[in-house]
Each structure stands twice: as C-alpha cells, then as structure tokens.
Amino acid sequence: MNKQSPITTSPLHVSVKHDSAIKQVAGRADYIDDLVEPEGTLHAYLGLSTKAHADIASMNLDAVRAAPGVVGVLTAEDIPAENDVSSVHKHDEPVFATTRVVTWGQPLFAVIGETREAARRAAKLAKIEYRELPHVTDVDAAVAAGGKLVTEPLKLERGDVEAGFAASQHRARGRVRIGGQEHFYLESQAALAIPGEDDEITLQVSSQHPTEIQVMVAQVLGVPHAAVTVNMRRMGGGFGGKETQGNLFAVVAAVAAKKLNKAVKIRPDRDDDFQITGKRHDFVVDYDVGYNSDGKIQAVTATYAARSGYSADLSGPVTDRALFHCDNAYWYPTVKVNSLPLFTNTVSNTAFRGFGGPQGIIAAERWIEDIAYALGKDPLEIRKANFYGTDSNNVTPYHQVVEDNVIHRVIEDLEQSSDYQARRQAILAFNKTSKVLKKGIAMVPVKFGISFTATWHNQAGALVHVYRDGSIHLSHGGTEMGQGLHIKVMQVVADAFGVPVERVQITASNTGKVPNTSATAASSGTDLNAMAALDAANQIKARMIAHAAFIYEVEPKDVQWEFGGIRAGQQFVPFDELATSCWMNRVQLSAAGFYKTPKIHWDRTTGRGHPFYYFAYGAAASEVTIDTLTGEYQVDRSDVLEDVGRSLNPAIDIGQVEGGFIQGMGWLTTEELWWDQKGQLRTHAPSTYKIPLASDVPRIFNVRLAEWSINKEPAIGRSKAVGEPPLVLGYSVVEALSMAVASVADYKVAPQLDMPATPERVLMGVERMRRARAST
Ligand code: MTE
Ligand code: HPA
Ligand code: MOS
C-alpha cells in the first residue's frame, strides 16, 4: 500500500488488478510443473491405444518394464478398488482399458519412471495385438449405425407446434453443422500425488473441480473421501477442459504414489493431451421453422445431435444446455426440440465455455438468417421482430418466465455506438462496385442462462480467518483459471471488512478447508463463492461488533462499521486493533460461510421449471472483408456490448469479454478437428490446429460493459456472471462472412456456411453463390 495516499474507499466495483498478474508476467506464478518436487519424485506416462475400436487380443509390456529408468508399470490389475473415473457415475470410463478399447488414445497402462523422459520413451515399447471392430467417429456415421446414445436425451415442448406450423405462411428447413473445439489451455493436464500415512494422500492438481478429483481418487483407491486432500492453486487455463478431464491423470498419479510410496507426477505432452482428453461437442442441428411474411416465427422443431464420444461424461447436461438455449433471445409461440447425445468412438467430449449453450444459440441464429434471406431483409430486423417481450411473449421453451429482459436496450445501445445502420449501407454500396473483395456486417444478440442446470451444484462454501494483526486469510470453494475469480472474492471480503484488498490473503483451493464443492463452472464461480465468503465475513463481523459494543459500553446498533475500522460511540478503533482486542478477549475470529442460489428448480422429466437464477445479455457487431478468389478474410471491426450487471471489477470483466469473443471467433472460423478414416485425431498440435493469433484480433475492437445495467436479482454486488456468455458473440464474424459471401448472388440466397467457416468453406460458399447466380 502506498504510504503517501492511504486507500480510504472500498475496492468493490473498481478495476483492481488480478492478484496473480505480476507473478504471471514475471514467470513467478506456480503451476504444477513448477512446484518443488518432494525427494525421489517419480514420473508417470500413459500408454495409449492405437485403434479406435478393438478387442485387445494380447498386451505384452515386457519391453516397457525392461526399459532403462523404469520403476514400474500399472495396468487395470494394479487398481486397488474401482477401475472407473466416469464423472457422472455411469461406470462407462475405465482408468485403464482391459479387454476392449473404444477410442484411439484410450489409456491402457502407465509407466512409472525415474524421469519423465524415461517413462515417455518406455511407453512406446508396448506390443499390443488388437482385433479391430467397426467404429463410428462422427454424427452421420453414428446415426447410420443406429444412433446409440451415451445418456438419456431431453425433450422441451411448449404449445402446439402443429397448430403453429398450420398458422405459418413460410417454412425454413435446414441443417447446420457446428464444429467442436480443443480447449488448448496453455498448461496441459497435470497432477502431483504425495503419499501419506495409512490411507492418506495429498494431491496438487490443475483442476476446476478439486472435490471430484478427491472423490475419484478415493473411489479408485478404495479409501474414504476424508483420506484424500486435494490442493489447487491455479490453472494455466481450464475453459471447461478441467471440469472432469483431469480425473484420469490425478488417479493414475495417486495409484502409483500409493503403490510405490513415492511422490508421482504426471504431465502428458500436448499431442497426447489432445488425443486423450474430450473437447467441445460438435453438433448437427436439423430444423424446421414456421414463420410469417412479417418475419415472426410461429413454430420451431429441431433435433440437436451431438458427438459425445465414448462415454457419457457431461454430454447429458451439455446437450440439455443446448436445448435451454434453442431460443437465444427469441420468443417461440410453439416449440418442440430434442437432443441426441450420440455415442462415437472418439474422445469423450466434455464441458467447454458455454457448455452446449453456444451451439443451441447458433442454430437459432441460423434460422433467423434463413428467414431474413428468404424475405430479403437485414437479419437484425428479423431478430427485433422475434425478441422476447418484457411483459408478454416471455415464456421460454422450459416454461421459465424471462423476468429481466434487457435485450432491446442492449441492441439499441450497440446499434448507436457501432453506427451499424450507416456502416451497413456503406457496405452494400461497396459490394456493388468491388469485384474481388466483398464486405459483410452482422449484429447478433446473446441471452445466457446463469446457474448450473443440476440444481444441487448451485452451492458454495468459504473459510475466512481474521488473524490478530488484522490480516485476513481467505479460502473458498472456487478455483482460479485466469478468469479473476480470486480477486473478485478478495474485493468482496475486503469491502465487507472495510480494508484494502491487500489485507486479504487468498490461498489455494483445498478440499480440507472447504468440502463438497462444485466445479468452478457455469460462469457462476463468483456468484456462488463470493456470497459464501461474504456470509463468513458477516459472521465474524457480527462477533467483532458485539465485542466492541461490550468493551466500549455502547449498544451494538451504535457501533458503525467504517472503512479502516469501527466507530463505537465517540471512539474510532482501527481494524487491526479491534482484531487484537477480540483475540485478547477470546472472541472467535474464524468462520465457515455457505451459500445456495435461491429461486431455482428444474424437473427434467416434465421439462419445466426455473433452472436459471437470471440471464446475462450481450451483443456484438462485426465487419469483415473476404477475398472471393481465395476465400481469405479479415475481421475489420468488432463492437461488443456485454451486460454484466453492476461490474465487480470492470478491468477483469472487459478481459473476460475480449477473451471470450476471440475464443468464440476462433472456434467458429479457424479451429478444425479432423479424424481420419481409422479414427485417429490428426489435428493434435498447434501445427495442425489453428487457434487465433494476436494478429487475428479485429483491426478495430471496441469492447464495453453496459454500465446502465444492474442485476434485478440480489446477486453479489448486483453483478452478473461474465465467463461464458461473450463466447457466443464470435458468431457475429460468421454471419458477417455469410453476408459477404451472399453478396456474390445479390443476397438472394442464404449461404448457410457450416462452422468452422474456414477460408476453404468461405470459398466453397462463394462458388455456390456463383452457381446460384448463373442459374437465375
Ligand atoms: N477465463 C480464463 N482466463 N481462463 C479460463 O479457463 N474459463 C471459462 C471462463 N473464463 C476460463 C475463463 C469458463 S468455461 C467458465 S465456466 C468460467 O470462466 C469459470 O469461472 P467463473 O465461474 O469464475 O466465471
Ligand atoms: N454448466 C457447466 N458445467 C456444468 C453444468 C452446467 O450447467 N452442469 C454440470 N456441470
Ligand atoms: Mo465452463 S464450460 O462451465 O467450465
């Protein structure tokens, strides 16, 4: 703290810098591979299947065992209790395959070496004979083979769709393909297991879900949850890829550590991380939409088929969330949608920023676009015609009433600030005369439901200690993956105690301090954990106030909490002196806090309820230029407006919006996952899988928070969640590309680009438009 100008105001709603910012920039922030290794630490490496679907005829590991530096080899037989790491307890995901492999890259064994290099080299020496079986790698093949599912599908229905279609003047029927996405967290999966006495074991992990790691390790070792302690300081990115996908690695390290009584670390190479871990679900959405000449939708039916991979993992809730977002911000008078979480012989797809929601939203935006092209209008006009109302036309397909609709104001605000209408006119004029280069512009909205749809996940705990010097120790159930959760919770606690944020020491997430936590996911990390921390702080404050009232002989109501200390009658007592006084007088200065989200409920069997506490809104307008001879393109400008309610930390929130937008844009334009005929993922490194570069950021990139917004619900500080919703807005780039492509046929035909809209797909789109123009 600067001695010249002491901080005298609350740090809440202020752009306080990320608690790890300096350490990260200076390379001093610890990740798993940076931790000091206990004496004699060993290293594990996984041996993987090289078939997509096969019976294992024989597995000869002699050469692996005999390799230099190898200390041991683990197979399924070495697992003390259950050979299972399936996150939703479906028993469909073994640690090590035994008789059959169901995906390329499935773990068969682990080598434990004195060095990582020794283990890694030895893992390649296994001799495995397979009897190959037929495999399916994508949605089309899965459907053709009978459409086996990994979990129960969902159906949402409201109103009479047959009547809706009967009342429609037009139909939009189509199919949209939306690709998958690799998380590409900078820190790969990693874990360090340190054996303890008796059943005890401690793990250092890179996970969004330390409690699930604890539960899985306990299950595999056959020990009580209480014997396992999981410590998690920070991840080098998670993006959903560390909600369940770290289970395998942690469990392998734990089994090896217990067996050999040595610390064991595991960290796959990037290529192996790509081949082993699940990704975003790609979707094929088939739709039939009835609408009228005014652009108003009357009926929607759609099927959301998703490549789920070889096990259920989170595919149930992910495909559910796609259906929950089949409306985006639009009111459908009648609607019937269903999910198809399909089994495929590929990695088990999992959570990824947005969790199926973006795929649901993009399908909705696609039929909006179809309607606009069919009617010869700007898609933005069709959007406005279909937005949810504020007092009527506000019931979702899952029968929750939208009570906080601000989409009209978001769109109006962004339309003004981005000068959308004038720029669109200028682009139409440009395209008339420009031969090779064509431009496009598009504005898309987002409405995103906030809460875990599994209601019981919406709870959190925190542990707060005030030490007698007035410093504060904070631990909560959430995990830091770069999103700024810790700094926000620190701000909330500092604000509660009236102290500068530097007074609050955040500590690693630890299952021994805060038990039974939920994954840090669904964008709700701050909503849940900051509330739990506030509850703990308030308990301690109440005791401090009672103590001050007693000591200074005033009524508790006459004790005022101020920034820096308390005022008890005429007396001002600095916070640290009050803490010392509480300690001397044996007042407890520690508390465990708890929070559960109010109002929410959901009945999956009837498809009805109030699954979301509130909605977060946003919009983006993007402008692009394409080269119609090569399909190459560039994003000239993007304007983004995000509703985060009353921001707890505007700098952090802007960072989340920028990052989310670019990650969404990358997903939908350049990132392509490609499996070959044999079922091997061939895009498994930065050389073959293209994430956005700094040079891909829009030339002009204006990102704003809707400063006028305030959460109607009493969420923490009246803020709103920010982590996932902005990702969807990357779609504005695809729709702008569509417009540029459509200009080739004078906007008469909807180009219906599949995603990712790579330069190749843009070029093919241009070719289709040329043929369409020739045939009219
Ligand atoms: N931001 C960074 N820098 N790194 C991440 O891994 N994950 C995203 C989002 N923003 C992520 C991120 C995802 S998938 C979610 S659900 C939220 O952060 C989780 O954190 P929150 O609930 O605290 O917002
Ligand atoms: N979002 C993110 N992660 C989850 C969810 C969800 O709704 N449910 C279970 N894990
Ligand atoms: Mo985020 S996909 O909910 O981890």
PDB file of C-alpha atoms in Angstrom, residues 454-598:
ATOM      1  CA  ALA A 454     -28.413 -29.539 -11.993  1.00  0.00           C
ATOM      2  CA  THR A 455     -29.825 -27.541  -9.087  1.00  0.00           C
ATOM      3  CA  TRP A 456     -27.712 -29.187  -6.356  1.00  0.00           C
ATOM      4  CA  HIS A 457     -24.490 -27.847  -7.884  1.00  0.00           C
ATOM      5  CA  ASN A 458     -25.571 -24.309  -7.036  1.00  0.00           C
ATOM      6  CA  GLN A 459     -23.980 -24.208  -3.584  1.00  0.00           C
ATOM      7  CA  ALA A 460     -20.656 -22.976  -2.253  1.00  0.00           C
ATOM      8  CA  GLY A 461     -18.600 -22.698   0.898  1.00  0.00           C
ATOM      9  CA  ALA A 462     -15.811 -20.456   2.173  1.00  0.00           C
ATOM     10  CA  LEU A 463     -13.445 -20.255   5.117  1.00  0.00           C
ATOM     11  CA  VAL A 464     -12.318 -16.890   6.460  1.00  0.00           C
ATOM     12  CA  HIS A 465      -9.891 -16.226   9.311  1.00  0.00           C
ATOM     13  CA  VAL A 466      -9.016 -12.820  10.730  1.00  0.00           C
ATOM     14  CA  TYR A 467      -5.596 -13.007  12.401  1.00  0.00           C
ATOM     15  CA  ARG A 468      -4.788 -10.869  15.387  1.00  0.00           C
ATOM     16  CA  ASP A 469      -2.672  -8.485  13.284  1.00  0.00           C
ATOM     17  CA  GLY A 470      -5.753  -7.727  11.204  1.00  0.00           C
ATOM     18  CA  SER A 471      -4.659  -9.687   8.153  1.00  0.00           C
ATOM     19  CA  ILE A 472      -7.291 -11.901   6.570  1.00  0.00           C
ATOM     20  CA  HIS A 473      -6.959 -15.447   5.256  1.00  0.00           C
ATOM     21  CA  LEU A 474      -9.449 -16.403   2.562  1.00  0.00           C
ATOM     22  CA  SER A 475     -10.229 -19.785   1.123  1.00  0.00           C
ATOM     23  CA  HIS A 476     -13.327 -20.628  -0.891  1.00  0.00           C
ATOM     24  CA  GLY A 477     -14.664 -23.481  -2.947  1.00  0.00           C
ATOM     25  CA  GLY A 478     -13.887 -21.982  -6.335  1.00  0.00           C
ATOM     26  CA  THR A 479     -10.781 -22.361  -8.464  1.00  0.00           C
ATOM     27  CA  GLU A 480      -8.708 -19.805 -10.320  1.00  0.00           C
ATOM     28  CA  MET A 481      -8.069 -20.473 -14.007  1.00  0.00           C
ATOM     29  CA  GLY A 482      -7.198 -16.921 -15.048  1.00  0.00           C
ATOM     30  CA  GLN A 483     -10.772 -15.632 -15.016  1.00  0.00           C
ATOM     31  CA  GLY A 484     -10.232 -13.386 -11.990  1.00  0.00           C
ATOM     32  CA  LEU A 485     -12.424 -15.255  -9.523  1.00  0.00           C
ATOM     33  CA  HIS A 486      -9.993 -14.824  -6.634  1.00  0.00           C
ATOM     34  CA  ILE A 487      -9.565 -11.084  -6.994  1.00  0.00           C
ATOM     35  CA  LYS A 488     -13.344 -10.626  -7.104  1.00  0.00           C
ATOM     36  CA  VAL A 489     -13.882 -12.669  -3.945  1.00  0.00           C
ATOM     37  CA  MET A 490     -10.985 -10.794  -2.288  1.00  0.00           C
ATOM     38  CA  GLN A 491     -12.664  -7.498  -3.218  1.00  0.00           C
ATOM     39  CA  VAL A 492     -15.938  -8.651  -1.682  1.00  0.00           C
ATOM     40  CA  VAL A 493     -14.228  -9.695   1.569  1.00  0.00           C
ATOM     41  CA  ALA A 494     -12.126  -6.509   1.717  1.00  0.00           C
ATOM     42  CA  ASP A 495     -15.285  -4.461   1.173  1.00  0.00           C
ATOM     43  CA  ALA A 496     -17.102  -6.358   3.942  1.00  0.00           C
ATOM     44  CA  PHE A 497     -14.324  -5.744   6.481  1.00  0.00           C
ATOM     45  CA  GLY A 498     -13.606  -2.225   5.217  1.00  0.00           C
ATOM     46  CA  VAL A 499      -9.957  -2.900   4.486  1.00  0.00           C
ATOM     47  CA  PRO A 500      -7.728  -2.539   1.411  1.00  0.00           C
ATOM     48  CA  VAL A 501      -7.706  -5.599  -0.812  1.00  0.00           C
ATOM     49  CA  GLU A 502      -4.005  -6.173   0.003  1.00  0.00           C
ATOM     50  CA  ARG A 503      -5.068  -7.105   3.538  1.00  0.00           C
ATOM     51  CA  VAL A 504      -6.792 -10.232   2.181  1.00  0.00           C
ATOM     52  CA  GLN A 505      -4.594 -13.257   1.516  1.00  0.00           C
ATOM     53  CA  ILE A 506      -6.146 -15.688  -0.952  1.00  0.00           C
ATOM     54  CA  THR A 507      -4.964 -19.267  -0.527  1.00  0.00           C
ATOM     55  CA  ALA A 508      -5.070 -22.356  -2.697  1.00  0.00           C
ATOM     56  CA  SER A 509      -8.412 -24.110  -3.027  1.00  0.00           C
ATOM     57  CA  ASN A 510      -8.229 -27.087  -0.688  1.00  0.00           C
ATOM     58  CA  THR A 511     -10.735 -29.854  -0.044  1.00  0.00           C
ATOM     59  CA  GLY A 512      -9.666 -29.918   3.602  1.00  0.00           C
ATOM     60  CA  LYS A 513     -10.653 -26.291   4.115  1.00  0.00           C
ATOM     61  CA  VAL A 514     -13.854 -26.138   2.107  1.00  0.00           C
ATOM     62  CA  PRO A 515     -15.539 -29.501   1.499  1.00  0.00           C
ATOM     63  CA  ASN A 516     -18.080 -30.842  -1.003  1.00  0.00           C
ATOM     64  CA  THR A 517     -17.530 -28.089  -3.545  1.00  0.00           C
ATOM     65  CA  SER A 518     -18.992 -27.807  -7.030  1.00  0.00           C
ATOM     66  CA  ALA A 519     -16.900 -27.400 -10.138  1.00  0.00           C
ATOM     67  CA  THR A 520     -15.942 -23.819 -10.885  1.00  0.00           C
ATOM     68  CA  ALA A 521     -18.091 -23.714 -13.971  1.00  0.00           C
ATOM     69  CA  ALA A 522     -21.323 -22.443 -15.472  1.00  0.00           C
ATOM     70  CA  SER A 523     -19.847 -18.914 -15.061  1.00  0.00           C
ATOM     71  CA  SER A 524     -21.151 -18.961 -11.511  1.00  0.00           C
ATOM     72  CA  GLY A 525     -17.849 -19.043  -9.610  1.00  0.00           C
ATOM     73  CA  THR A 526     -18.157 -15.502  -8.287  1.00  0.00           C
ATOM     74  CA  ASP A 527     -21.932 -15.616  -7.768  1.00  0.00           C
ATOM     75  CA  LEU A 528     -21.577 -18.665  -5.524  1.00  0.00           C
ATOM     76  CA  ASN A 529     -18.215 -18.329  -3.784  1.00  0.00           C
ATOM     77  CA  ALA A 530     -18.236 -14.581  -3.171  1.00  0.00           C
ATOM     78  CA  MET A 531     -21.619 -14.987  -1.463  1.00  0.00           C
ATOM     79  CA  ALA A 532     -20.259 -17.802   0.724  1.00  0.00           C
ATOM     80  CA  ALA A 533     -17.218 -15.675   1.624  1.00  0.00           C
ATOM     81  CA  LEU A 534     -19.477 -12.738   2.426  1.00  0.00           C
ATOM     82  CA  ASP A 535     -21.505 -14.973   4.730  1.00  0.00           C
ATOM     83  CA  ALA A 536     -18.311 -15.967   6.585  1.00  0.00           C
ATOM     84  CA  ALA A 537     -17.159 -12.347   6.820  1.00  0.00           C
ATOM     85  CA  ASN A 538     -20.540 -11.248   8.160  1.00  0.00           C
ATOM     86  CA  GLN A 539     -20.431 -13.890  10.908  1.00  0.00           C
ATOM     87  CA  ILE A 540     -17.023 -12.631  12.075  1.00  0.00           C
ATOM     88  CA  LYS A 541     -18.129  -9.004  11.812  1.00  0.00           C
ATOM     89  CA  ALA A 542     -21.164  -9.678  13.992  1.00  0.00           C
ATOM     90  CA  ARG A 543     -18.892 -11.062  16.712  1.00  0.00           C
ATOM     91  CA  MET A 544     -16.481  -8.139  16.384  1.00  0.00           C
ATOM     92  CA  ILE A 545     -19.366  -5.670  16.650  1.00  0.00           C
ATOM     93  CA  ALA A 546     -20.739  -7.400  19.770  1.00  0.00           C
ATOM     94  CA  HIS A 547     -17.264  -7.309  21.290  1.00  0.00           C
ATOM     95  CA  ALA A 548     -16.761  -3.613  20.510  1.00  0.00           C
ATOM     96  CA  ALA A 549     -20.158  -2.768  21.980  1.00  0.00           C
ATOM     97  CA  PHE A 550     -19.214  -4.587  25.185  1.00  0.00           C
ATOM     98  CA  ILE A 551     -15.726  -3.063  25.506  1.00  0.00           C
ATOM     99  CA  TYR A 552     -16.746   0.498  24.669  1.00  0.00           C
ATOM    100  CA  GLU A 553     -20.035   0.222  26.549  1.00  0.00           C
ATOM    101  CA  VAL A 554     -22.369   1.190  23.723  1.00  0.00           C
ATOM    102  CA  GLU A 555     -25.364  -0.506  22.146  1.00  0.00           C
ATOM    103  CA  PRO A 556     -24.407  -2.807  19.209  1.00  0.00           C
ATOM    104  CA  LYS A 557     -26.521  -0.539  16.986  1.00  0.00           C
ATOM    105  CA  ASP A 558     -24.207   2.346  17.887  1.00  0.00           C
ATOM    106  CA  VAL A 559     -21.177   0.532  16.520  1.00  0.00           C
ATOM    107  CA  GLN A 560     -20.619   1.779  12.954  1.00  0.00           C
ATOM    108  CA  TRP A 561     -18.508  -0.223  10.545  1.00  0.00           C
ATOM    109  CA  GLU A 562     -16.402   2.201   8.510  1.00  0.00           C
ATOM    110  CA  PHE A 563     -13.570   1.844   6.042  1.00  0.00           C
ATOM    111  CA  GLY A 564     -10.447   1.160   8.108  1.00  0.00           C
ATOM    112  CA  GLY A 565     -12.122   0.337  11.401  1.00  0.00           C
ATOM    113  CA  ILE A 566     -15.166   0.811  13.587  1.00  0.00           C
ATOM    114  CA  ARG A 567     -16.720   3.755  15.356  1.00  0.00           C
ATOM    115  CA  ALA A 568     -18.119   2.840  18.770  1.00  0.00           C
ATOM    116  CA  GLY A 569     -19.808   5.904  20.158  1.00  0.00           C
ATOM    117  CA  GLN A 570     -17.057   8.596  20.149  1.00  0.00           C
ATOM    118  CA  GLN A 571     -14.257   6.071  19.778  1.00  0.00           C
ATOM    119  CA  PHE A 572     -12.647   5.098  16.413  1.00  0.00           C
ATOM    120  CA  VAL A 573     -10.855   1.752  16.550  1.00  0.00           C
ATOM    121  CA  PRO A 574      -8.686   0.668  13.589  1.00  0.00           C
ATOM    122  CA  PHE A 575      -9.480  -2.795  12.225  1.00  0.00           C
ATOM    123  CA  ASP A 576      -6.167  -4.358  13.304  1.00  0.00           C
ATOM    124  CA  GLU A 577      -6.514  -3.078  16.882  1.00  0.00           C
ATOM    125  CA  LEU A 578     -10.040  -4.426  17.024  1.00  0.00           C
ATOM    126  CA  ALA A 579      -8.762  -7.820  15.828  1.00  0.00           C
ATOM    127  CA  THR A 580      -6.099  -7.872  18.575  1.00  0.00           C
ATOM    128  CA  SER A 581      -8.690  -6.863  21.158  1.00  0.00           C
ATOM    129  CA  CYS A 582     -11.037  -9.654  20.018  1.00  0.00           C
ATOM    130  CA  TRP A 583      -8.226 -12.186  20.349  1.00  0.00           C
ATOM    131  CA  MET A 584      -7.247 -10.951  23.863  1.00  0.00           C
ATOM    132  CA  ASN A 585     -10.883 -11.314  24.850  1.00  0.00           C
ATOM    133  CA  ARG A 586     -11.298 -14.758  23.371  1.00  0.00           C
ATOM    134  CA  VAL A 587     -13.646 -13.841  20.520  1.00  0.00           C
ATOM    135  CA  GLN A 588     -13.645 -16.370  17.653  1.00  0.00           C
ATOM    136  CA  LEU A 589     -12.191 -14.752  14.530  1.00  0.00           C
ATOM    137  CA  SER A 590     -12.828 -17.551  12.072  1.00  0.00           C
ATOM    138  CA  ALA A 591     -15.960 -18.645  10.226  1.00  0.00           C
ATOM    139  CA  ALA A 592     -17.147 -21.033   7.544  1.00  0.00           C
ATOM    140  CA  GLY A 593     -19.625 -19.435   5.161  1.00  0.00           C
ATOM    141  CA  PHE A 594     -22.206 -21.034   2.913  1.00  0.00           C
ATOM    142  CA  TYR A 595     -24.484 -20.022   0.055  1.00  0.00           C
ATOM    143  CA  LYS A 596     -27.087 -21.658  -2.112  1.00  0.00           C
ATOM    144  CA  THR A 597     -28.778 -19.948  -5.043  1.00  0.00           C
ATOM    145  CA  PRO A 598     -32.405 -19.094  -4.257  1.00  0.00           C
TER     146      PRO A 598
END
